[in-house]
Amino acid sequence: FSLKELHGIFPWLVESIFGSLDGVIVGWNLRCLQGRTNPTEYSVALDFLDPSGPMMKLVYKLQAEEYRYDFPVSYLPGPVKASIQEQVLPECSLYHNKVQFPSSGGLGLNLALNPFEYYMFYFAISLITQKNSPITHHVSPSNTAYFILVDTYLKCFLPTEGSVLPPPSSNPGGTIPSPPPRSPAVPFTSYGMHHTSLLKRHIAHQPSVNADPASQEIWRSETLLQIFVEMWLHHYSLEMYQKMQSPHVKLEVLHYRLSISSKHHGSPAQSSYQALHAYQESFKPTEEHVLVVRLLVKHLHAFSNSLKPEPLSPSAHSHTASPLEEFKRVVIPRFVQEKLYIFLQHCFGHWPLDASFRAVLEMWLSYLQPWRYAPEKPPQSAEPLPRNVSEKWAAFIQENLLMYTKLFVGFLNRALRTDLVSPKNALMVFRVAKVFAQPNLAEMILKGEQLFLEPELVIPHRQHRLFMTPTLGGSFFSSWPPTITDASFKVKSHVYSLEGQDFQYKQMFGTEVRNLVLKLAQLICQAQQTAKSISDHSAETMASQSFFSWFRFTPSEMNGSYTGNDLDETGQDSIKKTDEYLEKALEYLCQIFKLNEAQLTQMMMKCGTAQDENGKKQLPDCIESEDGLILTPLGRYQIINGLRRFEVQYQGDTELQPIRSYENATLVRFLFRLSSALNERFADQMDVLCSREDFVGRLCRYHLTNPHLVQKIRYSPVVKDRTSQNWGPRISLRFLASYRTLISLLTIYFLASWFYIGPVGCTFIILIGYFLYAVIMTFFCEGWKPHE
């Protein structure tokens, strides 16, 4: 094919591979393609899309001719789309000099992208747009072709060792020129003072572009990272979008709108309304999306940590540092930090309160621990001891203070609303506590907070946030009076650049957060008690099971109560894991926040005394009223989280309770009519017999009355008058409708037939045996009724 023909089919080829932007065309479905299920297609896709494969060779071939391809602005992330539609240029240099209006003046805005950008835009955004792919089997995101390609591209264009491999080229010089600047098709207002591209800054100091081939090729690394960050992380709520706009920027936009009100596409108000309406679409990242972002975070830590040690001479550093080394130095604070922080805040605030939050949690914890991806290895020892966090990471912790403190408070608020008896939820609490309990980490976080809380004596209160970004350095710091240290200024600029000047910082080691930790510790103690109760209940149930357990009825069903819990199915192993996770998490929280051991002991004792005289768990928090028990807000919280519960037990007429699954409905109705007829016919005679004080009276009371009925402890918020009914002597034959009773009788008759005992003789023996048993029980346990 000629270059002109390749230029024509390139957009079609990209869409055929990655799918259409509206999600209608699935393409190769790389997010569901696995080597285990489709080995041939899997290997072909990876080879074709490899950085040195045929597809990338085509990209570089078209790149040499400076072709441009239109990418619709309407498919960009919400904040970018809204700002461009409002004619406000985003900060990211990726969009500079690329926005073009259609010649007809319609509503369709486009980005003019070079082939490499166009290819990577489609590759990155396919993770967001292709959500309705047909899945016929379980797919592990980390084993898909898409996940492997992301890892491959990161290793190729952001190498931890060596330099970026040059692309294959037919040019005599052996290089593909970087994209030249283009004049904008329409004037745009910027967010503020945006940073120039790292590549442009470096080339500006070069005597000749061709003198340094590395400066020609680093644009691919910067472009790839910017596209990944913009497509995967530049998403947040409408409130956050409005918050990110400083008063300075809003005033600038207002002046610009007034100046163009008579130009372009109708009234500014209408354009702003359309952009706002388009932006209000809620963004819901998937678990796969979060896993890919975590892969990006881990690789960026490894990429940044592969930076060579700085020379002792500052002058030598300015002349010998390569563009790739400069890129490693600023890659996280300049390109990732702000958008990742907002993305994590969005996930912490909107993710469901279930175990799927583990993916977000691990991504957050990966960012907090750059030392895990440092090239040096910890010394091997016989006993695995917690790795001490080196002081060299203090600067990273201080410049990412909100990542540690504010998001930790956000996790606390989530943990306080989850069921910690669940092993998966307990594991998440354990993981966070273990990470923050690493030696020396809490001290460095506390030091960062102290630097932030230093008095602001000279910093102007109305300083615009974009002038305080942590990437500014050199003489900018020296212009401030020495009353505030560079470290303190960096921490303040980090916090204010992310949250604004009006942000009210909540100290991680302050009183308010400490109270939240104490609440979490109390919930952990209660969850441990609940798990122990469930374990004991499960053990008792297993011990009490008999030959008839396969008929699906248990002793708890026979007395009309329900003592089960949804967690009964977790098993003894899971309950044991829950207890281990919670115990270790509580230990780590004590280390982090220096919790008082005596206070914790008292808290655990308070949780342990939640047993009443019958060994039952304490009722939820209630208020006694004329109509019974009324739940307090604390009581409702305890029920929702499974910390306490009412023992739901039938307390009305036992003859009128609903027919159970272990009863025969026809027999229940027949025996009820028979019992009612007998009770009506012989009511006076039974009253006389039960009123006698001799042995016959006690025997009749044992069979015909239930003296404990009026003394039952109420385990549910019922009306008081309901338990005050005093039932007289009566006959109850309902126990004969139970399948368990019927099968027991049939088994006895069957065994008796082996000894040549007929049905009449067997019935006589049963009655004699029961009479002797009743006589004995009358002397010792007058109130127990075996047939209920």
PDB file of C-alpha atoms in Angstrom, residues 140-372:
ATOM      1  CA  SER A 140      -9.330 -12.249  35.109  1.00  0.00           C
ATOM      2  CA  PRO A 141      -8.376  -8.647  34.214  1.00  0.00           C
ATOM      3  CA  SER A 142      -4.686  -9.170  34.962  1.00  0.00           C
ATOM      4  CA  ASN A 143      -4.463 -11.984  32.371  1.00  0.00           C
ATOM      5  CA  THR A 144      -6.125 -10.228  29.445  1.00  0.00           C
ATOM      6  CA  ALA A 145      -4.369  -9.030  26.312  1.00  0.00           C
ATOM      7  CA  TYR A 146      -5.247  -5.417  27.159  1.00  0.00           C
ATOM      8  CA  PHE A 147      -3.593  -5.610  30.596  1.00  0.00           C
ATOM      9  CA  ILE A 148      -0.472  -7.224  29.101  1.00  0.00           C
ATOM     10  CA  LEU A 149      -0.268  -4.554  26.389  1.00  0.00           C
ATOM     11  CA  VAL A 150      -0.513  -1.754  28.956  1.00  0.00           C
ATOM     12  CA  ASP A 151       2.375  -3.322  30.851  1.00  0.00           C
ATOM     13  CA  THR A 152       4.358  -3.760  27.636  1.00  0.00           C
ATOM     14  CA  TYR A 153       3.855  -0.151  26.528  1.00  0.00           C
ATOM     15  CA  LEU A 154       4.835   1.153  29.954  1.00  0.00           C
ATOM     16  CA  LYS A 155       8.037  -0.906  29.991  1.00  0.00           C
ATOM     17  CA  CYS A 156       8.912   0.176  26.457  1.00  0.00           C
ATOM     18  CA  PHE A 157       8.208   3.918  26.645  1.00  0.00           C
ATOM     19  CA  LEU A 158       8.928   4.397  30.372  1.00  0.00           C
ATOM     20  CA  PRO A 159      11.916   2.085  30.842  1.00  0.00           C
ATOM     21  CA  THR A 160      13.422   1.534  34.267  1.00  0.00           C
ATOM     22  CA  GLU A 161      16.732   0.541  32.697  1.00  0.00           C
ATOM     23  CA  GLY A 162      18.422   2.097  29.701  1.00  0.00           C
ATOM     24  CA  SER A 163      16.710   4.550  27.379  1.00  0.00           C
ATOM     25  CA  VAL A 164      13.642   4.535  25.165  1.00  0.00           C
ATOM     26  CA  LEU A 165      14.200   2.365  22.125  1.00  0.00           C
ATOM     27  CA  PRO A 166      14.187   4.387  18.905  1.00  0.00           C
ATOM     28  CA  PRO A 167      11.348   3.569  16.512  1.00  0.00           C
ATOM     29  CA  PRO A 168      12.074   1.768  13.254  1.00  0.00           C
ATOM     30  CA  SER A 169      12.376   4.374  10.532  1.00  0.00           C
ATOM     31  CA  SER A 170      13.355   4.672   6.909  1.00  0.00           C
ATOM     32  CA  ASN A 171      14.576   8.250   7.327  1.00  0.00           C
ATOM     33  CA  PRO A 172      18.269   8.861   6.666  1.00  0.00           C
ATOM     34  CA  GLY A 173      18.657  10.440  10.065  1.00  0.00           C
ATOM     35  CA  GLY A 174      17.087   7.427  11.759  1.00  0.00           C
ATOM     36  CA  THR A 175      14.621   9.471  13.805  1.00  0.00           C
ATOM     37  CA  ILE A 176      10.996  10.472  13.619  1.00  0.00           C
ATOM     38  CA  PRO A 177      10.569  14.177  14.209  1.00  0.00           C
ATOM     39  CA  SER A 178       8.512  15.263  17.172  1.00  0.00           C
ATOM     40  CA  PRO A 179       5.175  16.922  16.411  1.00  0.00           C
ATOM     41  CA  PRO A 180       5.673  20.555  15.371  1.00  0.00           C
ATOM     42  CA  PRO A 181       3.594  23.221  17.075  1.00  0.00           C
ATOM     43  CA  ARG A 182       0.410  24.197  15.294  1.00  0.00           C
ATOM     44  CA  SER A 183      -1.399  27.463  15.381  1.00  0.00           C
ATOM     45  CA  PRO A 184      -4.741  27.233  17.138  1.00  0.00           C
ATOM     46  CA  ALA A 185      -7.845  27.390  14.973  1.00  0.00           C
ATOM     47  CA  VAL A 186      -9.687  29.435  17.594  1.00  0.00           C
ATOM     48  CA  PRO A 187      -8.437  31.528  20.527  1.00  0.00           C
ATOM     49  CA  PHE A 188      -8.731  29.753  23.876  1.00  0.00           C
ATOM     50  CA  THR A 189      -8.533  30.902  27.452  1.00  0.00           C
ATOM     51  CA  SER A 190      -6.207  28.802  29.601  1.00  0.00           C
ATOM     52  CA  TYR A 191      -6.982  27.434  33.057  1.00  0.00           C
ATOM     53  CA  GLY A 192      -4.058  29.458  34.307  1.00  0.00           C
ATOM     54  CA  MET A 193      -0.277  29.366  33.979  1.00  0.00           C
ATOM     55  CA  HIS A 194       0.127  25.890  32.560  1.00  0.00           C
ATOM     56  CA  HIS A 195       3.491  24.199  32.453  1.00  0.00           C
ATOM     57  CA  THR A 196       5.213  23.840  29.142  1.00  0.00           C
ATOM     58  CA  SER A 197       6.068  20.403  27.930  1.00  0.00           C
ATOM     59  CA  LEU A 198       9.207  18.901  29.365  1.00  0.00           C
ATOM     60  CA  LEU A 199      10.358  18.144  25.835  1.00  0.00           C
ATOM     61  CA  LYS A 200       9.955  21.755  24.680  1.00  0.00           C
ATOM     62  CA  ARG A 201      11.861  23.055  27.692  1.00  0.00           C
ATOM     63  CA  HIS A 202      14.732  20.667  27.042  1.00  0.00           C
ATOM     64  CA  ILE A 203      14.950  21.269  23.309  1.00  0.00           C
ATOM     65  CA  ALA A 204      14.932  25.000  23.896  1.00  0.00           C
ATOM     66  CA  HIS A 205      18.334  24.648  25.566  1.00  0.00           C
ATOM     67  CA  GLN A 206      19.771  22.459  22.786  1.00  0.00           C
ATOM     68  CA  PRO A 207      21.943  24.079  20.085  1.00  0.00           C
ATOM     69  CA  SER A 208      20.543  21.651  17.519  1.00  0.00           C
ATOM     70  CA  VAL A 209      17.560  19.328  17.622  1.00  0.00           C
ATOM     71  CA  ASN A 210      19.411  16.547  15.870  1.00  0.00           C
ATOM     72  CA  ALA A 211      22.304  16.843  18.292  1.00  0.00           C
ATOM     73  CA  ASP A 212      20.500  14.802  20.920  1.00  0.00           C
ATOM     74  CA  PRO A 213      18.366  11.920  19.565  1.00  0.00           C
ATOM     75  CA  ALA A 214      17.003  11.262  23.063  1.00  0.00           C
ATOM     76  CA  SER A 215      15.343  14.664  23.104  1.00  0.00           C
ATOM     77  CA  GLN A 216      13.622  13.694  19.856  1.00  0.00           C
ATOM     78  CA  GLU A 217      12.168  10.492  21.267  1.00  0.00           C
ATOM     79  CA  ILE A 218      11.149  11.453  24.804  1.00  0.00           C
ATOM     80  CA  TRP A 219       7.986  13.021  23.392  1.00  0.00           C
ATOM     81  CA  ARG A 220       6.581   9.503  23.002  1.00  0.00           C
ATOM     82  CA  SER A 221       7.109   8.806  26.712  1.00  0.00           C
ATOM     83  CA  GLU A 222       5.503  12.080  27.771  1.00  0.00           C
ATOM     84  CA  THR A 223       2.630  11.710  25.306  1.00  0.00           C
ATOM     85  CA  LEU A 224       1.914   8.134  26.353  1.00  0.00           C
ATOM     86  CA  LEU A 225       1.806   9.054  30.035  1.00  0.00           C
ATOM     87  CA  GLN A 226      -0.330  12.138  29.471  1.00  0.00           C
ATOM     88  CA  ILE A 227      -2.847  10.145  27.434  1.00  0.00           C
ATOM     89  CA  PHE A 228      -3.069   7.375  30.042  1.00  0.00           C
ATOM     90  CA  VAL A 229      -3.499   9.870  32.873  1.00  0.00           C
ATOM     91  CA  GLU A 230      -6.041  11.993  31.019  1.00  0.00           C
ATOM     92  CA  MET A 231      -8.160   9.054  29.850  1.00  0.00           C
ATOM     93  CA  TRP A 232      -8.043   7.009  33.063  1.00  0.00           C
ATOM     94  CA  LEU A 233      -7.755   9.545  35.886  1.00  0.00           C
ATOM     95  CA  HIS A 234      -9.237  12.838  34.708  1.00  0.00           C
ATOM     96  CA  HIS A 235     -12.706  12.015  36.052  1.00  0.00           C
ATOM     97  CA  TYR A 236     -14.452  13.500  39.060  1.00  0.00           C
ATOM     98  CA  SER A 237     -17.765  14.830  40.276  1.00  0.00           C
ATOM     99  CA  LEU A 238     -19.362  18.120  39.218  1.00  0.00           C
ATOM    100  CA  GLU A 239     -18.690  19.580  42.676  1.00  0.00           C
ATOM    101  CA  MET A 240     -14.998  18.802  42.329  1.00  0.00           C
ATOM    102  CA  TYR A 241     -14.938  20.260  38.828  1.00  0.00           C
ATOM    103  CA  GLN A 242     -16.341  23.541  40.129  1.00  0.00           C
ATOM    104  CA  LYS A 243     -13.979  23.455  43.116  1.00  0.00           C
ATOM    105  CA  MET A 244     -10.944  23.114  40.862  1.00  0.00           C
ATOM    106  CA  GLN A 245     -11.767  26.435  39.216  1.00  0.00           C
ATOM    107  CA  SER A 246     -10.133  29.174  41.279  1.00  0.00           C
ATOM    108  CA  PRO A 247     -11.673  32.695  41.531  1.00  0.00           C
ATOM    109  CA  HIS A 248      -8.833  33.970  39.346  1.00  0.00           C
ATOM    110  CA  VAL A 249      -9.694  31.555  36.561  1.00  0.00           C
ATOM    111  CA  LYS A 250     -13.449  32.160  36.843  1.00  0.00           C
ATOM    112  CA  LEU A 251     -12.878  35.917  36.511  1.00  0.00           C
ATOM    113  CA  GLU A 252     -10.621  35.347  33.515  1.00  0.00           C
ATOM    114  CA  VAL A 253     -13.214  33.147  31.844  1.00  0.00           C
ATOM    115  CA  LEU A 254     -15.941  35.710  32.538  1.00  0.00           C
ATOM    116  CA  HIS A 255     -13.958  38.505  30.857  1.00  0.00           C
ATOM    117  CA  TYR A 256     -13.245  36.283  27.895  1.00  0.00           C
ATOM    118  CA  ARG A 257     -16.902  35.303  27.506  1.00  0.00           C
ATOM    119  CA  LEU A 258     -17.965  38.934  27.577  1.00  0.00           C
ATOM    120  CA  SER A 259     -15.423  39.746  24.880  1.00  0.00           C
ATOM    121  CA  ILE A 260     -16.688  37.041  22.514  1.00  0.00           C
ATOM    122  CA  SER A 261     -20.391  37.264  23.319  1.00  0.00           C
ATOM    123  CA  SER A 262     -21.121  38.585  19.834  1.00  0.00           C
ATOM    124  CA  LYS A 263     -18.902  36.034  18.099  1.00  0.00           C
ATOM    125  CA  HIS A 264     -18.851  32.296  17.443  1.00  0.00           C
ATOM    126  CA  HIS A 265     -21.663  29.937  18.362  1.00  0.00           C
ATOM    127  CA  GLY A 266     -24.511  31.737  20.023  1.00  0.00           C
ATOM    128  CA  SER A 267     -24.709  33.006  23.567  1.00  0.00           C
ATOM    129  CA  PRO A 268     -22.066  32.000  26.114  1.00  0.00           C
ATOM    130  CA  ALA A 269     -24.776  31.018  28.574  1.00  0.00           C
ATOM    131  CA  GLN A 270     -26.113  28.404  26.214  1.00  0.00           C
ATOM    132  CA  SER A 271     -22.634  26.971  25.606  1.00  0.00           C
ATOM    133  CA  SER A 272     -21.948  26.871  29.325  1.00  0.00           C
ATOM    134  CA  TYR A 273     -25.279  25.181  30.008  1.00  0.00           C
ATOM    135  CA  GLN A 274     -24.617  22.527  27.363  1.00  0.00           C
ATOM    136  CA  ALA A 275     -21.163  21.831  28.781  1.00  0.00           C
ATOM    137  CA  LEU A 276     -22.528  21.624  32.319  1.00  0.00           C
ATOM    138  CA  HIS A 277     -25.309  19.291  31.238  1.00  0.00           C
ATOM    139  CA  ALA A 278     -22.861  17.059  29.389  1.00  0.00           C
ATOM    140  CA  TYR A 279     -20.553  16.951  32.387  1.00  0.00           C
ATOM    141  CA  GLN A 280     -23.204  15.821  34.850  1.00  0.00           C
ATOM    142  CA  GLU A 281     -22.996  12.246  33.567  1.00  0.00           C
ATOM    143  CA  SER A 282     -21.832  10.216  36.537  1.00  0.00           C
ATOM    144  CA  PHE A 283     -18.518   8.422  36.225  1.00  0.00           C
ATOM    145  CA  LYS A 284     -18.389   4.918  37.686  1.00  0.00           C
ATOM    146  CA  PRO A 285     -14.981   3.261  37.324  1.00  0.00           C
ATOM    147  CA  THR A 286     -14.955  -0.495  37.074  1.00  0.00           C
ATOM    148  CA  GLU A 287     -12.750  -2.885  39.017  1.00  0.00           C
ATOM    149  CA  GLU A 288     -10.771  -3.572  35.840  1.00  0.00           C
ATOM    150  CA  HIS A 289     -10.219   0.159  35.369  1.00  0.00           C
ATOM    151  CA  VAL A 290      -8.827   0.440  38.899  1.00  0.00           C
ATOM    152  CA  LEU A 291      -6.533  -2.560  38.385  1.00  0.00           C
ATOM    153  CA  VAL A 292      -5.062  -0.973  35.249  1.00  0.00           C
ATOM    154  CA  VAL A 293      -4.511   2.303  37.120  1.00  0.00           C
ATOM    155  CA  ARG A 294      -2.746   0.367  39.873  1.00  0.00           C
ATOM    156  CA  LEU A 295      -0.450  -1.160  37.246  1.00  0.00           C
ATOM    157  CA  LEU A 296       0.321   2.373  36.033  1.00  0.00           C
ATOM    158  CA  VAL A 297       1.032   3.574  39.584  1.00  0.00           C
ATOM    159  CA  LYS A 298       3.362   0.674  40.356  1.00  0.00           C
ATOM    160  CA  HIS A 299       5.301   1.138  37.129  1.00  0.00           C
ATOM    161  CA  LEU A 300       5.625   4.888  37.648  1.00  0.00           C
ATOM    162  CA  HIS A 301       7.094   4.276  41.096  1.00  0.00           C
ATOM    163  CA  ALA A 302       9.611   1.860  39.614  1.00  0.00           C
ATOM    164  CA  PHE A 303      10.323   4.318  36.756  1.00  0.00           C
ATOM    165  CA  SER A 304      10.831   7.233  39.136  1.00  0.00           C
ATOM    166  CA  ASN A 305      12.940   5.189  41.556  1.00  0.00           C
ATOM    167  CA  SER A 306      15.296   4.169  38.733  1.00  0.00           C
ATOM    168  CA  LEU A 307      16.583   7.757  38.654  1.00  0.00           C
ATOM    169  CA  LYS A 308      20.351   7.875  38.929  1.00  0.00           C
ATOM    170  CA  PRO A 309      21.789   9.531  42.044  1.00  0.00           C
ATOM    171  CA  GLU A 310      22.235  13.264  41.619  1.00  0.00           C
ATOM    172  CA  PRO A 311      25.819  14.529  41.191  1.00  0.00           C
ATOM    173  CA  LEU A 312      27.321  16.454  44.061  1.00  0.00           C
ATOM    174  CA  SER A 313      27.839  19.519  41.875  1.00  0.00           C
ATOM    175  CA  PRO A 314      24.622  21.332  40.906  1.00  0.00           C
ATOM    176  CA  SER A 315      26.279  22.796  37.818  1.00  0.00           C
ATOM    177  CA  ALA A 316      27.234  19.344  36.598  1.00  0.00           C
ATOM    178  CA  HIS A 317      23.647  18.212  37.042  1.00  0.00           C
ATOM    179  CA  SER A 318      22.255  20.919  34.782  1.00  0.00           C
ATOM    180  CA  HIS A 319      24.510  19.867  31.889  1.00  0.00           C
ATOM    181  CA  THR A 320      24.625  16.083  32.191  1.00  0.00           C
ATOM    182  CA  ALA A 321      21.029  15.169  33.001  1.00  0.00           C
ATOM    183  CA  SER A 322      19.302  13.568  30.026  1.00  0.00           C
ATOM    184  CA  PRO A 323      15.676  14.338  29.129  1.00  0.00           C
ATOM    185  CA  LEU A 324      14.654  10.895  30.378  1.00  0.00           C
ATOM    186  CA  GLU A 325      16.323  11.520  33.739  1.00  0.00           C
ATOM    187  CA  GLU A 326      14.522  14.862  34.066  1.00  0.00           C
ATOM    188  CA  PHE A 327      11.297  13.124  33.156  1.00  0.00           C
ATOM    189  CA  LYS A 328      11.803  10.546  35.933  1.00  0.00           C
ATOM    190  CA  ARG A 329      12.355  13.322  38.448  1.00  0.00           C
ATOM    191  CA  VAL A 330       9.037  15.076  37.817  1.00  0.00           C
ATOM    192  CA  VAL A 331       6.827  12.315  36.454  1.00  0.00           C
ATOM    193  CA  ILE A 332       4.743  11.742  39.603  1.00  0.00           C
ATOM    194  CA  PRO A 333       4.316  15.262  41.046  1.00  0.00           C
ATOM    195  CA  ARG A 334       3.716  16.954  37.700  1.00  0.00           C
ATOM    196  CA  PHE A 335       1.722  14.429  35.695  1.00  0.00           C
ATOM    197  CA  VAL A 336       0.009  12.063  38.148  1.00  0.00           C
ATOM    198  CA  GLN A 337      -0.358  13.364  41.688  1.00  0.00           C
ATOM    199  CA  GLU A 338      -3.274  15.795  41.353  1.00  0.00           C
ATOM    200  CA  LYS A 339      -5.471  13.686  39.080  1.00  0.00           C
ATOM    201  CA  LEU A 340      -4.806  10.478  41.017  1.00  0.00           C
ATOM    202  CA  TYR A 341      -5.733  12.211  44.280  1.00  0.00           C
ATOM    203  CA  ILE A 342      -9.034  13.421  42.847  1.00  0.00           C
ATOM    204  CA  PHE A 343      -9.696  10.011  41.270  1.00  0.00           C
ATOM    205  CA  LEU A 344      -9.118   8.297  44.630  1.00  0.00           C
ATOM    206  CA  GLN A 345     -11.350  10.805  46.402  1.00  0.00           C
ATOM    207  CA  HIS A 346     -14.098  10.037  43.889  1.00  0.00           C
ATOM    208  CA  CYS A 347     -13.718   6.288  44.461  1.00  0.00           C
ATOM    209  CA  PHE A 348     -13.645   6.634  48.255  1.00  0.00           C
ATOM    210  CA  GLY A 349     -16.831   8.682  48.176  1.00  0.00           C
ATOM    211  CA  HIS A 350     -18.841   6.786  45.539  1.00  0.00           C
ATOM    212  CA  TRP A 351     -17.679   3.149  45.572  1.00  0.00           C
ATOM    213  CA  PRO A 352     -20.230   0.690  47.028  1.00  0.00           C
ATOM    214  CA  LEU A 353     -19.654  -0.498  50.601  1.00  0.00           C
ATOM    215  CA  ASP A 354     -18.722  -4.016  49.570  1.00  0.00           C
ATOM    216  CA  ALA A 355     -15.646  -6.187  49.126  1.00  0.00           C
ATOM    217  CA  SER A 356     -14.995  -4.913  45.578  1.00  0.00           C
ATOM    218  CA  PHE A 357     -13.466  -1.794  47.184  1.00  0.00           C
ATOM    219  CA  ARG A 358     -10.369  -3.943  47.752  1.00  0.00           C
ATOM    220  CA  ALA A 359      -9.135  -3.022  44.246  1.00  0.00           C
ATOM    221  CA  VAL A 360      -9.290   0.715  45.044  1.00  0.00           C
ATOM    222  CA  LEU A 361      -7.673   0.097  48.411  1.00  0.00           C
ATOM    223  CA  GLU A 362      -4.700  -1.774  46.971  1.00  0.00           C
ATOM    224  CA  MET A 363      -4.196   0.899  44.310  1.00  0.00           C
ATOM    225  CA  TRP A 364      -4.122   3.559  47.027  1.00  0.00           C
ATOM    226  CA  LEU A 365      -1.730   1.545  49.201  1.00  0.00           C
ATOM    227  CA  SER A 366       0.543   0.955  46.198  1.00  0.00           C
ATOM    228  CA  TYR A 367       0.888   4.711  45.685  1.00  0.00           C
ATOM    229  CA  LEU A 368       1.610   5.254  49.393  1.00  0.00           C
ATOM    230  CA  GLN A 369       4.566   2.843  49.364  1.00  0.00           C
ATOM    231  CA  PRO A 370       7.074   3.873  46.674  1.00  0.00           C
ATOM    232  CA  TRP A 371       9.818   2.122  48.671  1.00  0.00           C
ATOM    233  CA  ARG A 372       8.305  -1.224  47.678  1.00  0.00           C
TER     234      ARG A 372
END
